[in-house]
Short mmCIF file of C-alpha atoms in Angstrom, two decimals:
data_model
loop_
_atom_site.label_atom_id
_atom_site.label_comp_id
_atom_site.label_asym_id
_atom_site.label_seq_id
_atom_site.Cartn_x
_atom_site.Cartn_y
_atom_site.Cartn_z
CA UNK A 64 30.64 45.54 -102.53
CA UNK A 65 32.10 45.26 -99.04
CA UNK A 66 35.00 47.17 -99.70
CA UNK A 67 32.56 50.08 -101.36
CA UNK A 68 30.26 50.38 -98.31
CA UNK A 69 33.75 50.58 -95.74
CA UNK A 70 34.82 53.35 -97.80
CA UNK A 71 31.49 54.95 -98.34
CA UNK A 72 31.12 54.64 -94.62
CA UNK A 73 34.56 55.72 -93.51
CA UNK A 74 34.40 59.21 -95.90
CA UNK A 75 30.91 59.92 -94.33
CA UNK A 76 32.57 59.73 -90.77
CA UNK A 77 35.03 61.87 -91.75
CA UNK A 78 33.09 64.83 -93.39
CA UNK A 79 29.15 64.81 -94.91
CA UNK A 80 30.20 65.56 -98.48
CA UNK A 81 28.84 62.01 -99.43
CA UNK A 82 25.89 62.77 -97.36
CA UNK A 83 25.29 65.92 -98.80
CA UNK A 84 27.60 67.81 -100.72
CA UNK A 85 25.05 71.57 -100.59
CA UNK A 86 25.95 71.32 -96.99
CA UNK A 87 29.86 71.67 -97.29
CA UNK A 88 31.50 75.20 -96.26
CA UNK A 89 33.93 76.71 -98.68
CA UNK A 90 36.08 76.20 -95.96
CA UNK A 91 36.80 73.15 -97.14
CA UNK A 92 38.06 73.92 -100.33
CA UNK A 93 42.01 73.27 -100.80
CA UNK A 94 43.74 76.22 -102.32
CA UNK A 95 47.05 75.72 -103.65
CA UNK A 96 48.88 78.05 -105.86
CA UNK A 97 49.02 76.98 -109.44
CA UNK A 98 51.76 76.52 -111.04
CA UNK A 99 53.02 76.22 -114.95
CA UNK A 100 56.42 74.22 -115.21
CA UNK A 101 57.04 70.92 -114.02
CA UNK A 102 59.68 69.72 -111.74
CA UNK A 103 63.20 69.65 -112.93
CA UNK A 104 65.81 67.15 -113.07
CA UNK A 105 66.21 64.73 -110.16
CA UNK A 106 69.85 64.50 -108.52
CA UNK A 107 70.49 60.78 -108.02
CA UNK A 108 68.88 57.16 -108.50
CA UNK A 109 65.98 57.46 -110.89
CA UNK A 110 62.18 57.99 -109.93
CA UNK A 111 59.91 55.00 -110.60
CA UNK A 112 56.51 56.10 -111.56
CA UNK A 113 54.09 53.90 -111.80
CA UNK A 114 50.39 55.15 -113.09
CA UNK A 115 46.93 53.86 -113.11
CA UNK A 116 43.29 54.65 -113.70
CA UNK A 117 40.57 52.87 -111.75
CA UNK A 118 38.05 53.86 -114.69
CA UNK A 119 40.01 52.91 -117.46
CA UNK A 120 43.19 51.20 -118.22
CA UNK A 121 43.45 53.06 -121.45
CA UNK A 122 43.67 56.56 -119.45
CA UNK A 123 46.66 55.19 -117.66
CA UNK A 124 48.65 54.67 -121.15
CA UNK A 125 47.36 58.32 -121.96
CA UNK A 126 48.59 59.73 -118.43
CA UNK A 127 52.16 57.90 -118.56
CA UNK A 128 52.64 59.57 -122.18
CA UNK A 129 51.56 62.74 -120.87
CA UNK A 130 53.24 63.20 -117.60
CA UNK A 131 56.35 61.58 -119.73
CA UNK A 132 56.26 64.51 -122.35
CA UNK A 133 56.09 67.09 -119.74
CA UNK A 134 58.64 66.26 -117.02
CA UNK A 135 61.66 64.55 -119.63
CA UNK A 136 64.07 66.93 -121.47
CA UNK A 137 67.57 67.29 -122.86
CA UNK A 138 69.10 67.57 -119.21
CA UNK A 139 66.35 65.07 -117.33
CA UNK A 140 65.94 62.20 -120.21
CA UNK A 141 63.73 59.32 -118.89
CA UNK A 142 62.84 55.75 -120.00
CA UNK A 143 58.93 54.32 -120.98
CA UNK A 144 58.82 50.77 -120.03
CA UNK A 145 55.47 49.33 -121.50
CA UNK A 146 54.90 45.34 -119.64
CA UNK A 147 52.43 43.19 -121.51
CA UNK A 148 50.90 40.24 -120.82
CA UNK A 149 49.35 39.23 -124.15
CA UNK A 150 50.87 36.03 -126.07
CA UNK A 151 53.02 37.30 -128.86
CA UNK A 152 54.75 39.22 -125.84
CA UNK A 153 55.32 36.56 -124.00
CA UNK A 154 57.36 34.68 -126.28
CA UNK A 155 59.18 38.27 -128.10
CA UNK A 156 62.84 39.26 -127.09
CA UNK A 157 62.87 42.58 -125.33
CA UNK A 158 62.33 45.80 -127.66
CA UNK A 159 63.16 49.34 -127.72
CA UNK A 160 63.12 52.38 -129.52
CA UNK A 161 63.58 56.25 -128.97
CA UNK A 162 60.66 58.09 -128.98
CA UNK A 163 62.49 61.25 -128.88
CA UNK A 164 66.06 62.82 -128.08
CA UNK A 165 64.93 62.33 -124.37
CA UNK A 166 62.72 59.59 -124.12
CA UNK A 167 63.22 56.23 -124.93
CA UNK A 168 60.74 53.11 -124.63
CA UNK A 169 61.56 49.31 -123.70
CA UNK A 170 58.83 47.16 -124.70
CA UNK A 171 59.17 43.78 -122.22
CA UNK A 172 56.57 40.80 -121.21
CA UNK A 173 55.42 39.98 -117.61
CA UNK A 174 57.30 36.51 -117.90
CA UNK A 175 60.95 38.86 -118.38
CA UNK A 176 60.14 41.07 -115.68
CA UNK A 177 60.53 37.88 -113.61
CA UNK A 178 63.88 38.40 -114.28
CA UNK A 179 64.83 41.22 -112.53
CA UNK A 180 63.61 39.59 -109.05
CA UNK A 181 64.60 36.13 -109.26
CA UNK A 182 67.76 35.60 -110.07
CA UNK A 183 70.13 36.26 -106.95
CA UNK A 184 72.75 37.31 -109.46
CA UNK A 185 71.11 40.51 -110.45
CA UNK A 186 72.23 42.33 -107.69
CA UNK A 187 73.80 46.02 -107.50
CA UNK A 188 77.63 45.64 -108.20
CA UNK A 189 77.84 49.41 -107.71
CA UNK A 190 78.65 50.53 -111.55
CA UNK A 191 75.49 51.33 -112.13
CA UNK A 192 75.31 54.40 -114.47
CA UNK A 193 71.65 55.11 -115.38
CA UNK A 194 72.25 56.39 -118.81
CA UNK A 195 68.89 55.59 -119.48
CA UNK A 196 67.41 58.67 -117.74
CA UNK A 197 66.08 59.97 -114.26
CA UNK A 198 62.90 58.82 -114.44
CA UNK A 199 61.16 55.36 -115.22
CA UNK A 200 57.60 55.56 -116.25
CA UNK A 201 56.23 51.73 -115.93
CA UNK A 202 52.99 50.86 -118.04
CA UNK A 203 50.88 47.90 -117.28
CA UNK A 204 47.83 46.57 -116.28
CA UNK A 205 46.96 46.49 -112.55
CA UNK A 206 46.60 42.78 -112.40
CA UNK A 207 49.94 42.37 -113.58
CA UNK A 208 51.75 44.86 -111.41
CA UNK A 209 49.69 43.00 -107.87
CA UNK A 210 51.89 39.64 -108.93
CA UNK A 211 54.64 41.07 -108.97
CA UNK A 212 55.60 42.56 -105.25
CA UNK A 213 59.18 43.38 -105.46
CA UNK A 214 58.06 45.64 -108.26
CA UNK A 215 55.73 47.08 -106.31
CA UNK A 216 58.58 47.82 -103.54
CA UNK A 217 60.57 49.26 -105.89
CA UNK A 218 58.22 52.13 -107.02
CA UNK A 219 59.04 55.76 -105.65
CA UNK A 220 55.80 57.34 -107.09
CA UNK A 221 52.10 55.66 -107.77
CA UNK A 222 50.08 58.17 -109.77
CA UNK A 223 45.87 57.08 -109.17
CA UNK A 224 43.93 58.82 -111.85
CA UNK A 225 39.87 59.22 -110.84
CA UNK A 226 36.78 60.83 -111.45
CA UNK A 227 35.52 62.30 -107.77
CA UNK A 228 32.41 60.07 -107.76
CA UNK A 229 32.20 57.12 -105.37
CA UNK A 230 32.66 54.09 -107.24
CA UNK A 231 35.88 55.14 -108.79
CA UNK A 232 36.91 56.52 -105.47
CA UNK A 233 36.20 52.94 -104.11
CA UNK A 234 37.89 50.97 -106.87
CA UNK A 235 41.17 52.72 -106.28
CA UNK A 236 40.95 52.31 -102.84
CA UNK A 237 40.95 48.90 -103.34
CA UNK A 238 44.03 48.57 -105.37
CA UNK A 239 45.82 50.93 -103.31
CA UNK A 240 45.24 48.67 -100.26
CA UNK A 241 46.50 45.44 -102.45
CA UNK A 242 49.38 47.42 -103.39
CA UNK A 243 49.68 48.13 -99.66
CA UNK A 244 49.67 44.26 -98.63
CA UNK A 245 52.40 44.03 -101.17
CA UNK A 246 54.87 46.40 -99.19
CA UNK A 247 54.04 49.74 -101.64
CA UNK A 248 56.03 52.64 -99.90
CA UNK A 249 55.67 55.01 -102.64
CA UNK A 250 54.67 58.19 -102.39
CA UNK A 251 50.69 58.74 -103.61
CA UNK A 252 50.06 61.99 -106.14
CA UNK A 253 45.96 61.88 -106.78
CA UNK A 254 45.00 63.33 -110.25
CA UNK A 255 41.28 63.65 -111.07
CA UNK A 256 39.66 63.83 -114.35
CA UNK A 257 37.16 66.32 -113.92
CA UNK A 258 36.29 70.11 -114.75
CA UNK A 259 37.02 71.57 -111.02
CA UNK A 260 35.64 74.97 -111.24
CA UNK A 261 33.57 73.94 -108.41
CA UNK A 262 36.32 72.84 -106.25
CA UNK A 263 34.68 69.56 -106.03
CA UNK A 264 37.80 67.30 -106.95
CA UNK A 265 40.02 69.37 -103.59
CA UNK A 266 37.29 68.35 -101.70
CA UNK A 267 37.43 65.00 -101.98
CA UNK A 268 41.01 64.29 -102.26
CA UNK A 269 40.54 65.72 -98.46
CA UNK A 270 38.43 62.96 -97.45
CA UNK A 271 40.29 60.55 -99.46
CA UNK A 272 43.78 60.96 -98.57
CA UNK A 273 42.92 61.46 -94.92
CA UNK A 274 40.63 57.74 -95.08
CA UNK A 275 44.02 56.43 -97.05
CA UNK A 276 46.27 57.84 -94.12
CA UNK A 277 43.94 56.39 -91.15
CA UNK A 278 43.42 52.71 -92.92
CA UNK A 279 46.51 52.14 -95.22
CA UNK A 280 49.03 54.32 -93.43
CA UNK A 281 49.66 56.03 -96.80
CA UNK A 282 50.81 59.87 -97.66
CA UNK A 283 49.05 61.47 -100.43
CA UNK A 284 49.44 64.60 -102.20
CA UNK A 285 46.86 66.39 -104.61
CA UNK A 286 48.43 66.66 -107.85
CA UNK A 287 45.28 68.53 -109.47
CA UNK A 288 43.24 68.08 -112.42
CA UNK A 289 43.35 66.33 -115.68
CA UNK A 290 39.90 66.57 -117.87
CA UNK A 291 40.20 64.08 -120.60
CA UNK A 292 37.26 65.61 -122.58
CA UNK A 293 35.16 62.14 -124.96
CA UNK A 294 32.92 65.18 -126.20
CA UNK A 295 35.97 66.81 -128.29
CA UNK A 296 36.27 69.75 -126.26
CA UNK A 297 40.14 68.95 -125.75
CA UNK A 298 42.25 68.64 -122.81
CA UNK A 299 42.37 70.99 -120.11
CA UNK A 300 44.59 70.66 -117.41
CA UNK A 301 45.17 72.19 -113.72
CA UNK A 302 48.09 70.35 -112.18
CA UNK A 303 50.26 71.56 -109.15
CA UNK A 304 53.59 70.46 -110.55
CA UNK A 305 55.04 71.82 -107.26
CA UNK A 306 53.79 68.79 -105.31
CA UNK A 307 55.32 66.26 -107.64
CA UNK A 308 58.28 67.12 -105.40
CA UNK A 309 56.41 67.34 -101.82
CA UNK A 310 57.18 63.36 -101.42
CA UNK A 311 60.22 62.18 -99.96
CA UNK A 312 63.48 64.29 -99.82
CA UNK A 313 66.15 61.16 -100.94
CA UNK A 314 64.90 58.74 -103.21
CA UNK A 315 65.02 55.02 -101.39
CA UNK A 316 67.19 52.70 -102.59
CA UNK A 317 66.61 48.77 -101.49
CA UNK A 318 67.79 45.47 -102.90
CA UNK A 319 64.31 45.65 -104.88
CA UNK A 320 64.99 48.86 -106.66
CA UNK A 321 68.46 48.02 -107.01
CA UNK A 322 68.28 44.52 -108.82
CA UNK A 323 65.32 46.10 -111.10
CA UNK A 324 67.51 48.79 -111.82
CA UNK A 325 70.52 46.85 -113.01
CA UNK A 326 68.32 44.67 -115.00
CA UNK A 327 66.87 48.01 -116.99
CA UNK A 328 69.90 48.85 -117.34
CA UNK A 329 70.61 45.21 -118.96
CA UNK A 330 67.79 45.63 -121.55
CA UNK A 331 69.13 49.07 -123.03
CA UNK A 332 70.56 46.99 -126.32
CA UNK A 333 67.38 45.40 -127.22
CA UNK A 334 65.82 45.55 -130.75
CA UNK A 335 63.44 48.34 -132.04
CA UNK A 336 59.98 48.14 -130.44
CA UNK A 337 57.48 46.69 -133.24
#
């Protein structure tokens, strides 16, 4: 409750759309150019993407899928790594399977991820090759991403998935600032699921990313729109793949990133995911 009425507070301060929205300008309104295509294939380390919904978990699973079928192909294959925390994970060897000719998932528990981070032996030897694509898409729950902090350094992209209403506004700002505490340096794309004809969702992602900037030090960019439709209407989308690419110019590359990446690269003769 604290946390809601700082934000609340903080986006009033810095414009009256949460005051009153009929009294906003369409000055305010963010206009990009849309564009069709997504990025192409990254020169380099691979991009860690890590994405998450502050409404529901389940949209996150939907999201990494997505954003996985549009920005992998023949020449930029990537790698799905889904991290449970249930029982029968737990105690399972590590799994995978292709899901296609350029995607491939590795099913792994929490408890292996451990792994990666603390065993000083896992460190980069310099042969890495990352056959297993330019792009890492991690799924998991929040909860288990916050214990695990050199993960959390590690990550080149955080993806926050909202509706452009207050409490889910609030809820990721309070995971983004506990990913903050845990030394997140990633760069911040803000999808919202909404219908933005109105503009509404450009709007906020103003206020947002400039409170974000002010109290967690943070960039954002505003990745667009992503309208998950429960009434069967479909999907519609409006996403400006052009700023997938407006974060940092050289991927980083620390002991985090490099012991997790030479532990994927470990896993890749696992068994078939169940």
């Amino acid at each position: 409750m604290k946390e809601r009425l700082k934000l609340k507070r903080g986006l009033s301060e810095i414009s009256p759309l949460f005051a009153k929205i009929s009294r906003l300008s369409d000055s305010m309104v963010i206009h990009e150019p849309r564009q069709i295509l997504p990025p192409g294939n990254l020169l380099g380390q691979p991009e860690i993407i890590f994405s998450w919904s502050a409404d529901d978990e389940t949209d996150a699973h939907f999201l990494n899928n997505y954003f996985a079928a549009k920005l992998v192909s023949a020449d930029s294959p990537g790698l799905l790594i889904t991290l449970g925390s249930d029982r029968k994970l737990t105690e399972a060897a590590p799994k995978s399977e292709p899901w296609s000719a350029s995607l491939r998932r590795l099913c792994l528990s929490a408890s292996q991820l451990n792994e990666a981070f603390s065993s000083k032996l896992m460190t980069y030897d310099g042969a890495l090759s990352f056959e297993f694509g330019n792009r890492i898409f991690l799924e998991m729950k929040m909860n288990v991403l916050l214990k695990s902090p050199d993960l959390i350094k590690s990550i080149d992209r955080v993806v926050l998935f909202m509706h452009p209403q207050v409490e889910s506004i609030t809820e990721t700002y309070r995971k983004l600032k506990k990913m903050a505490a845990c030394g997140l340096s990633a760069d911040i794309s803000i999808v919202f699921d909404a219908d933005d004809a109105a503009g509404l969702s450009a709007r906020v992602y103003e206020l947002f990313s400039d409170f974000v900037s002010k109290r967690l030090s943070l960039n954002s960019n505003y990745l667009g729109t992503l309208h998950l439709s429960r009434g069967g209407a479909g999907l519609s989308q409006d996403l400006r793949w052009t700023n997938w690419g407006e974060g940092s110019l050289f991927r980083k590359m620390n002991l985090e990133k490099l012991r997790f990446l030479s532990w994927v690269e470990k896993k890749q003769g696992a068994q078939i995911c169940p």
